[in-house]
Short mmCIF file of C-alpha atoms in Angstrom, two decimals:
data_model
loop_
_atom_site.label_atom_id
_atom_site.label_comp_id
_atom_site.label_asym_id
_atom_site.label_seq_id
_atom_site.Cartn_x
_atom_site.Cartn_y
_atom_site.Cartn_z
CA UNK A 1 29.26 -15.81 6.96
CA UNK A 2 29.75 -14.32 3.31
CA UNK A 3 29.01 -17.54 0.77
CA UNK A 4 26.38 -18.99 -0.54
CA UNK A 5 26.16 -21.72 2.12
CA UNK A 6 25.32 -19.66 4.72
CA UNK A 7 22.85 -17.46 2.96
CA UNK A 8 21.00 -20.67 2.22
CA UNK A 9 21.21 -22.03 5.58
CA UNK A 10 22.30 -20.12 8.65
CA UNK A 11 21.33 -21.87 11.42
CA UNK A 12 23.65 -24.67 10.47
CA UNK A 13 26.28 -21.85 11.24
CA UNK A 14 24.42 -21.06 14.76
CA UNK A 15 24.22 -24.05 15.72
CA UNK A 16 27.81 -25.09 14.96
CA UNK A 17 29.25 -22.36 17.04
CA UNK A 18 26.27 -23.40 19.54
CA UNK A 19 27.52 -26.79 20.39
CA UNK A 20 30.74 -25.45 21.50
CA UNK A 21 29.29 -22.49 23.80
CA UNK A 22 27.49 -19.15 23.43
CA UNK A 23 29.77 -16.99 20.92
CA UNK A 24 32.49 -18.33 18.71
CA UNK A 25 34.73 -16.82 16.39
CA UNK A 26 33.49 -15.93 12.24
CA UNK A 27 34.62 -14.44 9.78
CA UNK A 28 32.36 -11.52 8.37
CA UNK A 29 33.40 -10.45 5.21
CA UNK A 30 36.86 -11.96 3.61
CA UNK A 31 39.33 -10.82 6.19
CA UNK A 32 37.51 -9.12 8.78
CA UNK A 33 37.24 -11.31 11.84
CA UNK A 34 34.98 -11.19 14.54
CA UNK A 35 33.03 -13.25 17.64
CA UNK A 36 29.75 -13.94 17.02
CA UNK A 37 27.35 -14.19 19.96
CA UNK A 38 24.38 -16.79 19.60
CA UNK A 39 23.30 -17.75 23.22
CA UNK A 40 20.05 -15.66 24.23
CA UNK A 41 21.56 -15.18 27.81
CA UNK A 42 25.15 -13.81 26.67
CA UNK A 43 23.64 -11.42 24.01
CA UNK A 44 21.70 -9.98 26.48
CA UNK A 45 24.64 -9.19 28.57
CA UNK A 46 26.63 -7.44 26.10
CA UNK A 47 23.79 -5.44 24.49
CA UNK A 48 22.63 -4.27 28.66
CA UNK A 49 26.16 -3.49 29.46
CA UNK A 50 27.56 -0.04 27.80
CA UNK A 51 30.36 0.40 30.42
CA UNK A 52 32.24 -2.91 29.29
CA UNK A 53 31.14 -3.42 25.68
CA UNK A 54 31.13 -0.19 23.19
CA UNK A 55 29.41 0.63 20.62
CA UNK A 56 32.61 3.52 18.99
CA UNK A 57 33.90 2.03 16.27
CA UNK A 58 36.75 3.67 16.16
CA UNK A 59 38.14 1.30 19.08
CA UNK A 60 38.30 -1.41 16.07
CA UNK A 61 41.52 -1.83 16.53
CA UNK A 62 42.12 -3.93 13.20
CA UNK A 63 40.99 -1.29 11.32
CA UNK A 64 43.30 1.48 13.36
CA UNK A 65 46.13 -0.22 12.44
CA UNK A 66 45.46 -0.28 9.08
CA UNK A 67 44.81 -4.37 8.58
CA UNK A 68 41.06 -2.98 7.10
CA UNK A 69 41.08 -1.19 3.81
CA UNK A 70 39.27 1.70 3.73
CA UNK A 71 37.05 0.48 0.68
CA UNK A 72 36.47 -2.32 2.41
CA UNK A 73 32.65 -3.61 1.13
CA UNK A 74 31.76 -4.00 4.75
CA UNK A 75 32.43 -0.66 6.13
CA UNK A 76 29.62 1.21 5.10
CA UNK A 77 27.99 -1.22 8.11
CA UNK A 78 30.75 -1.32 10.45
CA UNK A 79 32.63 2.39 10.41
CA UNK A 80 32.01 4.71 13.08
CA UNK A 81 29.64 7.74 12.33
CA UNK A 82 28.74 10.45 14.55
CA UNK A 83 24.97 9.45 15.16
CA UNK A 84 23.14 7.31 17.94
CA UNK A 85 24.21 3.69 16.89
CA UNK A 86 27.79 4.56 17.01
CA UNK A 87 28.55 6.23 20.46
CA UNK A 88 28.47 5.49 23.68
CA UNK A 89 27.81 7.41 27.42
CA UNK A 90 26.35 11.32 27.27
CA UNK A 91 26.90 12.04 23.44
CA UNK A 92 24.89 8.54 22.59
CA UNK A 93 22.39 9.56 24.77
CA UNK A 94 21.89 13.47 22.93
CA UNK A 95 22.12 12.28 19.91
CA UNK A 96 19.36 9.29 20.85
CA UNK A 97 17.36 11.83 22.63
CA UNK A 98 17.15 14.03 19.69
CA UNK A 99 16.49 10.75 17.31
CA UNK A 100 13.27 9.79 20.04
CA UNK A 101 12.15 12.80 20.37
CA UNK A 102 11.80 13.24 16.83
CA UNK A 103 10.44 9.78 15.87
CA UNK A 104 7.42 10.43 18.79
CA UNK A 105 6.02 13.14 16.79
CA UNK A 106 5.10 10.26 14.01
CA UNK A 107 1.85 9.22 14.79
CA UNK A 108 -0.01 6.06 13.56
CA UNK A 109 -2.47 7.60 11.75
CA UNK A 110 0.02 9.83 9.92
CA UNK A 111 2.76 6.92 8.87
CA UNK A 112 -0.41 4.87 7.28
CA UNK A 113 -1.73 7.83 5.44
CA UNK A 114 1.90 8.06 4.08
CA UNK A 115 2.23 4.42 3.37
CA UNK A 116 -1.02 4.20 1.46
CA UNK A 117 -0.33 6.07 -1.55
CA UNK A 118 2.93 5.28 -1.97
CA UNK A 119 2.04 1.74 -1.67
CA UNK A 120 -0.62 2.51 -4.08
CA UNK A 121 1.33 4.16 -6.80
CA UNK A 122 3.74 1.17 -6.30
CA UNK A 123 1.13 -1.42 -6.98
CA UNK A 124 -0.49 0.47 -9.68
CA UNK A 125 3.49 0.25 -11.48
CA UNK A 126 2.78 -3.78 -12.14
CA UNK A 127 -0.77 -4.47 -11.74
CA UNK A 128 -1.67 -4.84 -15.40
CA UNK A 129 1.39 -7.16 -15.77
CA UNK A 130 -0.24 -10.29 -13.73
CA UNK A 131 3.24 -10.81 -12.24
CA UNK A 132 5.66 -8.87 -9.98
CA UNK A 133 8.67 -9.46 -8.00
CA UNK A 134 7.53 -8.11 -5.12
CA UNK A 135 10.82 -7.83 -3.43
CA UNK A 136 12.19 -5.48 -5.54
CA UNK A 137 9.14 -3.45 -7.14
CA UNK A 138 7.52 -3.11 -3.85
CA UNK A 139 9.16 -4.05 -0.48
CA UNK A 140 12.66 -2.39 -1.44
CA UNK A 141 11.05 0.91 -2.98
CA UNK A 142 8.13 1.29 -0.64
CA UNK A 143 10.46 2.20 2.43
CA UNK A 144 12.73 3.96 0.53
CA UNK A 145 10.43 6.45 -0.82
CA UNK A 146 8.59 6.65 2.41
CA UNK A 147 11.72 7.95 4.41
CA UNK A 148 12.00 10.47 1.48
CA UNK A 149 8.29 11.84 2.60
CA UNK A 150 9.44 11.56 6.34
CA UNK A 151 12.61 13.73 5.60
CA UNK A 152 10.26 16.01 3.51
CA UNK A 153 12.75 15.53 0.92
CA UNK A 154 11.58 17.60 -2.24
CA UNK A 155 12.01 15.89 -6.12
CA UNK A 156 15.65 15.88 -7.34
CA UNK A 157 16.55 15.37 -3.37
CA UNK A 158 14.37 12.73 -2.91
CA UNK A 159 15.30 10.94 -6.28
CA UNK A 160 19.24 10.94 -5.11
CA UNK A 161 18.85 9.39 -1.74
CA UNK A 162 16.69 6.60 -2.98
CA UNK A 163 18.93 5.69 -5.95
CA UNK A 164 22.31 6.11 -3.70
CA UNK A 165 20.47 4.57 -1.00
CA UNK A 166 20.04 1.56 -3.13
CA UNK A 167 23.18 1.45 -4.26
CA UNK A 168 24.93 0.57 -1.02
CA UNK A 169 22.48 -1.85 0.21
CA UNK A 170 22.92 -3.73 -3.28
CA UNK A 171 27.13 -3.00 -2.89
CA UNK A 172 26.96 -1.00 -6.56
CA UNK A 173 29.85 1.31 -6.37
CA UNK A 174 29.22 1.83 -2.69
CA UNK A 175 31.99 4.31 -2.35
CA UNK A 176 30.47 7.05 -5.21
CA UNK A 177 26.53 6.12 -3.53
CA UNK A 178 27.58 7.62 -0.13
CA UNK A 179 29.53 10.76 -1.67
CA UNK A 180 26.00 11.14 -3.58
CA UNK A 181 24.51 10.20 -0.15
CA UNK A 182 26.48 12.79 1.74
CA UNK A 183 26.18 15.68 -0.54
CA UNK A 184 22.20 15.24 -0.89
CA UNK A 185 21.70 14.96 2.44
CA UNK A 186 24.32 18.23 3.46
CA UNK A 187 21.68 19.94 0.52
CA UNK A 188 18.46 19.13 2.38
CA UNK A 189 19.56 20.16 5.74
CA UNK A 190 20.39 23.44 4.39
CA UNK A 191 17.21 23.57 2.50
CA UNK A 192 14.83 22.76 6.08
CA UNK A 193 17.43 25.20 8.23
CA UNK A 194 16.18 27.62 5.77
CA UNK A 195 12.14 26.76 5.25
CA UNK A 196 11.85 23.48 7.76
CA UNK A 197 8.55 21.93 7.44
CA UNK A 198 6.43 19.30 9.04
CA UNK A 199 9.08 16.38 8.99
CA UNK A 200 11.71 14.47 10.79
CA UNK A 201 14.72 16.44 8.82
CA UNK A 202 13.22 20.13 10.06
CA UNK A 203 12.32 18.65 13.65
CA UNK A 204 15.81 17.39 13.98
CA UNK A 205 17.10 20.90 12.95
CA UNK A 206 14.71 22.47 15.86
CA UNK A 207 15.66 19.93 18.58
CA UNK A 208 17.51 21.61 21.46
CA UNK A 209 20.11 19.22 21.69
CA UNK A 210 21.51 21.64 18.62
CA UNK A 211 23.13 19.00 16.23
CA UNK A 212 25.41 20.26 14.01
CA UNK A 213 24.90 19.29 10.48
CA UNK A 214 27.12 16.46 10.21
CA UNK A 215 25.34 15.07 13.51
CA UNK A 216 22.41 15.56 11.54
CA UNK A 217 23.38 14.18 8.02
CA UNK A 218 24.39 11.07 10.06
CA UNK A 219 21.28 10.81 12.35
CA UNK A 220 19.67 11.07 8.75
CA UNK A 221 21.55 7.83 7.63
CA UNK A 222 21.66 6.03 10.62
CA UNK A 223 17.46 6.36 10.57
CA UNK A 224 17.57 5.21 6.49
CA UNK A 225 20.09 2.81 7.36
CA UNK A 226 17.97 1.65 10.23
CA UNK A 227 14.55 1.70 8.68
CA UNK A 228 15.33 0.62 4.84
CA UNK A 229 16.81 -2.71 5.07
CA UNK A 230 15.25 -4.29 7.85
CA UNK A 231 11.63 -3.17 6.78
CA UNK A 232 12.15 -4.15 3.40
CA UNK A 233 13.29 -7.85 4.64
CA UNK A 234 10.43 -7.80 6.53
CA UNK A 235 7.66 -6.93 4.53
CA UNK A 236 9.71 -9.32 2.12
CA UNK A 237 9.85 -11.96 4.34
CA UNK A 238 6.24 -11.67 6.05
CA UNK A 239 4.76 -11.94 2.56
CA UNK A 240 6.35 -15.00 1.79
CA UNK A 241 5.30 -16.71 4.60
CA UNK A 242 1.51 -15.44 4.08
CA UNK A 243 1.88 -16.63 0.44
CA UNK A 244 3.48 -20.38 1.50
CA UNK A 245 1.00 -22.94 0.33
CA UNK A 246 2.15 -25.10 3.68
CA UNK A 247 0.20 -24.52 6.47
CA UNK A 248 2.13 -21.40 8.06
CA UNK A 249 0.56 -19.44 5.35
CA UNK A 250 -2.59 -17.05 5.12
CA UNK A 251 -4.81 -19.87 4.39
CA UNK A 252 -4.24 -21.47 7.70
CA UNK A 253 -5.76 -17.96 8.85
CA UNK A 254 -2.48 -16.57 9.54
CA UNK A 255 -3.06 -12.74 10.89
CA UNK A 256 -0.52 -10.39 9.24
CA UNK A 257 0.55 -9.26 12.68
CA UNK A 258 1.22 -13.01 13.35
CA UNK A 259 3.03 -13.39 10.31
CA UNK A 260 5.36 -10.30 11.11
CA UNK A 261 6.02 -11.67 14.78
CA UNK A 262 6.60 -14.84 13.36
CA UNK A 263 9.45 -13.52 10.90
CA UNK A 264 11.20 -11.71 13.78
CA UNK A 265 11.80 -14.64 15.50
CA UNK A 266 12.64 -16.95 13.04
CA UNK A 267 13.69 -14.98 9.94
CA UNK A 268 15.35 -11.95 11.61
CA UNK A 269 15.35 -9.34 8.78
CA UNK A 270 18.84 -7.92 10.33
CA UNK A 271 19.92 -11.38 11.49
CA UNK A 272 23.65 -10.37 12.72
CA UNK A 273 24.44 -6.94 13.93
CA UNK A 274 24.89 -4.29 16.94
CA UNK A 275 28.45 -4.56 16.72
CA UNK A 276 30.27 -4.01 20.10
CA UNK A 277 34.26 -3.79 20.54
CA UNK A 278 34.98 -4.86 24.77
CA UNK A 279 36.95 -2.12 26.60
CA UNK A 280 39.04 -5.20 28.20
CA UNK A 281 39.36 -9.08 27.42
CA UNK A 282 36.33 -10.37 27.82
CA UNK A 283 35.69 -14.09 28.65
CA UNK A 284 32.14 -15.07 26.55
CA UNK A 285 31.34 -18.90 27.91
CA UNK A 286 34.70 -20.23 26.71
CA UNK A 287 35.76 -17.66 24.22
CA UNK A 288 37.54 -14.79 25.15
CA UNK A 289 36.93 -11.82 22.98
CA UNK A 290 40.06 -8.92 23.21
CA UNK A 291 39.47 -5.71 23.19
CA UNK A 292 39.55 -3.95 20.54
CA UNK A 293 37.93 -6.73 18.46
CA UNK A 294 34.29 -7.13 16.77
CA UNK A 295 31.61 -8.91 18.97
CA UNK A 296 28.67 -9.44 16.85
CA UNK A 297 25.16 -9.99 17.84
CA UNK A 298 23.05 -12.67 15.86
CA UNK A 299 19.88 -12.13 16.91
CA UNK A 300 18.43 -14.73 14.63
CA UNK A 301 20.91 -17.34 16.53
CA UNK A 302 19.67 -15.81 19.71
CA UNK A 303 16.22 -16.62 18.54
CA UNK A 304 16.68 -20.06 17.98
CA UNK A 305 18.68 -20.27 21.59
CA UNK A 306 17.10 -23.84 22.79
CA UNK A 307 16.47 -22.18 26.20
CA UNK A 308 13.85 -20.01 24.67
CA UNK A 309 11.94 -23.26 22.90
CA UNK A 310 8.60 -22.54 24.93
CA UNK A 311 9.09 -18.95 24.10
CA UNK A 312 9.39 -19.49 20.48
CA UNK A 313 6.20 -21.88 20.56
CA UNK A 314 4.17 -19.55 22.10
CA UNK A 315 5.76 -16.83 20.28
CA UNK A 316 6.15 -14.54 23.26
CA UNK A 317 6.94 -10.84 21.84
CA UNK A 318 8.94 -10.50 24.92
CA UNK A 319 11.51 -12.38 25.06
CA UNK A 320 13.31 -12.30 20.62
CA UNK A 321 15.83 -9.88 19.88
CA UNK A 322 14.18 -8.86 16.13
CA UNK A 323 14.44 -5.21 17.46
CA UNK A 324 17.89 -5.51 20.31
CA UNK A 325 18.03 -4.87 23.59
CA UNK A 326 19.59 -2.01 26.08
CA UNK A 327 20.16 1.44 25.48
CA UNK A 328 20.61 1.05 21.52
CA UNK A 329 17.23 -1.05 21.30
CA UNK A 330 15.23 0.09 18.08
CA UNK A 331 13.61 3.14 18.68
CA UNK A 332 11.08 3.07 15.60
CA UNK A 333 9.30 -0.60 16.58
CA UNK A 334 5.65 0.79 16.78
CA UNK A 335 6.05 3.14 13.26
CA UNK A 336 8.41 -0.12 11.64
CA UNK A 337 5.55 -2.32 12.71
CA UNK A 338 2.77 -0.27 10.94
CA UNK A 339 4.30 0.30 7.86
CA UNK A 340 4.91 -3.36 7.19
CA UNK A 341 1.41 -3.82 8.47
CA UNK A 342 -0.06 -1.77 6.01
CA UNK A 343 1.91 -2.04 3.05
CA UNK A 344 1.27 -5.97 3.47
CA UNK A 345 -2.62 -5.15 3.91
CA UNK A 346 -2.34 -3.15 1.05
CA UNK A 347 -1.05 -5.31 -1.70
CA UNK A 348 -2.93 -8.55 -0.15
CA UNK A 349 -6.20 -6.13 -0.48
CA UNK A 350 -5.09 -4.98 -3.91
CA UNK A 351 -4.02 -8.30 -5.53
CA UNK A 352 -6.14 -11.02 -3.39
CA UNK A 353 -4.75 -13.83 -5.82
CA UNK A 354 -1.55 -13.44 -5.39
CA UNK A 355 0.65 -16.72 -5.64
CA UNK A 356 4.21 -17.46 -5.67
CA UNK A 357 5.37 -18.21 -9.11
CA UNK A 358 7.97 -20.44 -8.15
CA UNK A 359 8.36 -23.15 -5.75
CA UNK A 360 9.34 -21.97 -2.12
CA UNK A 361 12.61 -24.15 -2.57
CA UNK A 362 13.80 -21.92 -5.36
CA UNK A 363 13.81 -18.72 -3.53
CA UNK A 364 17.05 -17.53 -3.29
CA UNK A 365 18.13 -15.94 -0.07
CA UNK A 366 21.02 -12.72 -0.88
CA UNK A 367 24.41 -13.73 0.62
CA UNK A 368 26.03 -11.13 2.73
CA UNK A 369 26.50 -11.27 7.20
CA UNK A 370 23.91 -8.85 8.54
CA UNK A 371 20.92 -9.62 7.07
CA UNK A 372 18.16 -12.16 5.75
CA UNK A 373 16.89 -11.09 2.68
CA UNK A 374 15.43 -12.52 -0.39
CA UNK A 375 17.02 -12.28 -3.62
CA UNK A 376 14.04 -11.69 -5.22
CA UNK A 377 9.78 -12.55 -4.76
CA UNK A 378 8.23 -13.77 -7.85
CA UNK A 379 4.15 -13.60 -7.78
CA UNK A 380 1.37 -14.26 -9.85
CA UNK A 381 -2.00 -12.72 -10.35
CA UNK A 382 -5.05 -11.85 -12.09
CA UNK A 383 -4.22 -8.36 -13.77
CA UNK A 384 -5.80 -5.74 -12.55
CA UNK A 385 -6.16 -2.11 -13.98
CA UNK A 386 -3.67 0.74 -12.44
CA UNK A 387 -6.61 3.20 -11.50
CA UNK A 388 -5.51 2.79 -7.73
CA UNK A 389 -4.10 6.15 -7.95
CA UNK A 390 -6.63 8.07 -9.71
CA UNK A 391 -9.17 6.87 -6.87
CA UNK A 392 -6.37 8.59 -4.33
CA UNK A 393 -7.02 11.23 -6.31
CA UNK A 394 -10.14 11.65 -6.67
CA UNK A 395 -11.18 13.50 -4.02
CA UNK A 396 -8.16 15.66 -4.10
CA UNK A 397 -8.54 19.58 -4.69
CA UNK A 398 -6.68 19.94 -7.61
CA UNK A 399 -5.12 23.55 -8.41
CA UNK A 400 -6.91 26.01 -10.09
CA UNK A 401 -5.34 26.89 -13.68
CA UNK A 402 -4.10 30.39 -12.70
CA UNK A 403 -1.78 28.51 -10.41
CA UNK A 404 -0.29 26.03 -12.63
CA UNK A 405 3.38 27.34 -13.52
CA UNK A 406 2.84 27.94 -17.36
CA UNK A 407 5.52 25.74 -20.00
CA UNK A 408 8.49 27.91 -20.69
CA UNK A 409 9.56 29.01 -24.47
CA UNK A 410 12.85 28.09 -25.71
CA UNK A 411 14.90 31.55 -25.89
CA UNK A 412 16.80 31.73 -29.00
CA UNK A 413 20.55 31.30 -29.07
CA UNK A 414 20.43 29.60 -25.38
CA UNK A 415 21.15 25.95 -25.45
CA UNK A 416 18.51 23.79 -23.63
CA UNK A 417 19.95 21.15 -21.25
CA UNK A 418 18.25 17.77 -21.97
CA UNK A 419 15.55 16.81 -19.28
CA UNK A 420 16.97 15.23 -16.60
CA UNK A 421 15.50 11.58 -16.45
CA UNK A 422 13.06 11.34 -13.45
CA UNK A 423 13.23 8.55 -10.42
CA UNK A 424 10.82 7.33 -8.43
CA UNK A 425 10.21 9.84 -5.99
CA UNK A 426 9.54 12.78 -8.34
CA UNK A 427 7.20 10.76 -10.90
CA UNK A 428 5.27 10.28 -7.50
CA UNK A 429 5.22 14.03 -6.63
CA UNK A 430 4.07 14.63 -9.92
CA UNK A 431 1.21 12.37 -9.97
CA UNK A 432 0.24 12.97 -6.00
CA UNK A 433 1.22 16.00 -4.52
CA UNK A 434 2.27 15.40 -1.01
#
């Protein structure tokens, strides 16, 4: 599940392991084994049943004994951490309480008035250039820099956990991105225990379930973790389906809430994941999966489970798997579903001529187990001036001089450190104060 072949094509994979019963055994990543689960009905039973199938990672008994490396690429995805997604019985359910709780005080109105600018300033980036790829200068940056208003995260912060954020989604140096990781987010929890704000970081802090801070750096990347990836795939993947020239596309009048429904059940933006490890041997339809041992969800091959063919053609929202099942289902659907919602509307709105600018067959889809992602998403357009911004803006109270900070002198004999280059996130702050 880690070539080329089955980036291009997965299903073939599904349905391979299909014809011979509901799970079957894969191999993840070179050398890490596992039984993947593809019938709708079995998938169901081990994401609704906690007491026989775990979540705790550190039951992996491969990786106990030392068969895993512990630079292994696929760790990052698979090791246990301390938050919600990784734990099981009272602690899950604190730590999940705490993560709800948290994620309820996000209203719909709020998430689209932080999506808009950002989506603006994103769009205003490439808009002269009549051509974009708008995987990677707009559906991989947009979440990321919206998690870094959620968190309240302030400039140099904010600019650290997108870049090392990055990082270990693309697998750059994925070991050095989560020490960068780590120590930026240990910084901003001691920043909101001392001045918390209006965000999810500061209301995490204040929840009584008291998390310590390393609960709360890893509720922190469990929610990027969890809202990043599979947001970016599918604003990625909605837009290419709304930009097919076939007749699945918008000019067959496809709504963009169709289009994302659509992509959950047939291009699952986290395709393979919610990895449980049975307490006992467990007998899956013919394959017996020990304990100890990875059992994979594919929700994608759950998807395409022939039982659910009149499902799937009336595209029932019940009945896929795009956001799980049981006590670790998604917790952010509603917010996950607005912010694709409106960062498609927004670029649609913005560049109304947008085209792919290659042929669908040429797309390239990014190898790897978990998820389906494009490589990339070439488009063409008419250009269109960056003033998107400066109409934000417009209407914004600006600061009166007396309360600009004034430029600083050099002092004599005092070396100047060179300016430190800026990312994303603080080139925003500095153009829209937030």
């Amino acid at each position: 599940m880690h070539d080329a072949a089955f980036a291009a094509d997965p299903h073939q994979v599904y349905d391979r392991l299909r014809a011979h019963g509901p799970a079957g055994p894969v191999e993840l990543a070179p050398g890490i084994d596992a039984t993947l689960v593809v019938g709708h009905e079995t998938a169901l039973r081990v994401l609704q049943n906690s007491t026989l199938f775990a979540r705790d990672a550190r039951r992996w008994r491969a990786l106990a004994e030392g068969q895993v490396a512990l630079d292994h690429p696929v760790l990052p995805m698979m090791a246990y951490r301390p938050n919600c997604l990784f734990t099981d019985g009272a602690v899950h359910l604190r730590l999940r309480k705490a993560v709800t709780d948290s994620l309820a005080r996000l209203n719909i109105t709020r998430i689209r008035r932080d999506v808009e600018p950002l989506a603006d300033y994103l769009i205003d980036q490439f808009s002269e250039r009549g051509r974009a790829d708008l995987l990677n200068d707009y559906a991989k940056l947009l979440p990321l820099l919206l998690f870094n208003k959620l968190f309240g995260c302030p400039a140099g912060i904010g600019d650290t956990l997108t870049s090392s954020m990055s990082a270990i989604f693309d697998g750059k140096d994925a070991l050095r991105a989560n020490e960068e990781l780590t120590s930026c987010l240990m910084e901003l929890i001691a920043l909101k225990r001392r001045t918390p704000g209006d965000d999810m970081t500061s209301w995490l802090i204040q929840h009584p379930a008291g998390l310590t801070d390393e609960e709360l750096k890893d509720q922190l990347v469990m929610l990027m973790g969890a809202g990043v990836e599979p947001e970016r795939n599918l604003i990625g993947n909605a837009l290419l389906l709304l930009l097919s020239p076939d007749d699945s596309g918008r000019e067959s009048g496809l709504l963009i809430e169709e289009a994302i429904d659509h992509v959950l059940w047939n291009q699952t933006p986290i395709a393979n994941y919610a990895t449980h490890y049975p307490v006992q041997d467990v007998d899956l339809g013919g394959v017996v999966a020990e304990a100890g041992t990875p059992v994979v969800i594919s929700f994608a091959g759950a998807n395409s489970d022939p039982g659910l063919i009149e499902a799937r053609r009336m595209h029932s929202k019940g009945a896929h798997l795009g956001w799980g099942a049981g006590p670790h289902a998604c917790p952010a659907k509603d917010p996950a579903q607005v912010i694709a919602v409106t960062a498609i509307e927004k670029i649609l709105n913005a560049l109304p001529d947008l085209t792919l600018a290659v042929h669908e067959k040429d797309l390239q889809w990014r190898p790897g187990p978990f998820h389906r992602a494009l490589v990339t998403l070439p488009v063409a357009f008419t250009p269109t001036p960056a003033t998107r911004m400066a109409s934000a803006l417009h209407n914004r109270t600006v600061p009166a001089a007396a309360e600009q900070p004034l430029p600083t002198a050099p002092v004599a004999g005092v070396r100047q450190e060179p300016a430190r280059k800026k990312g994303f996130w603080s080139t925003f702050l500095d153009i829209f104060r937030v």
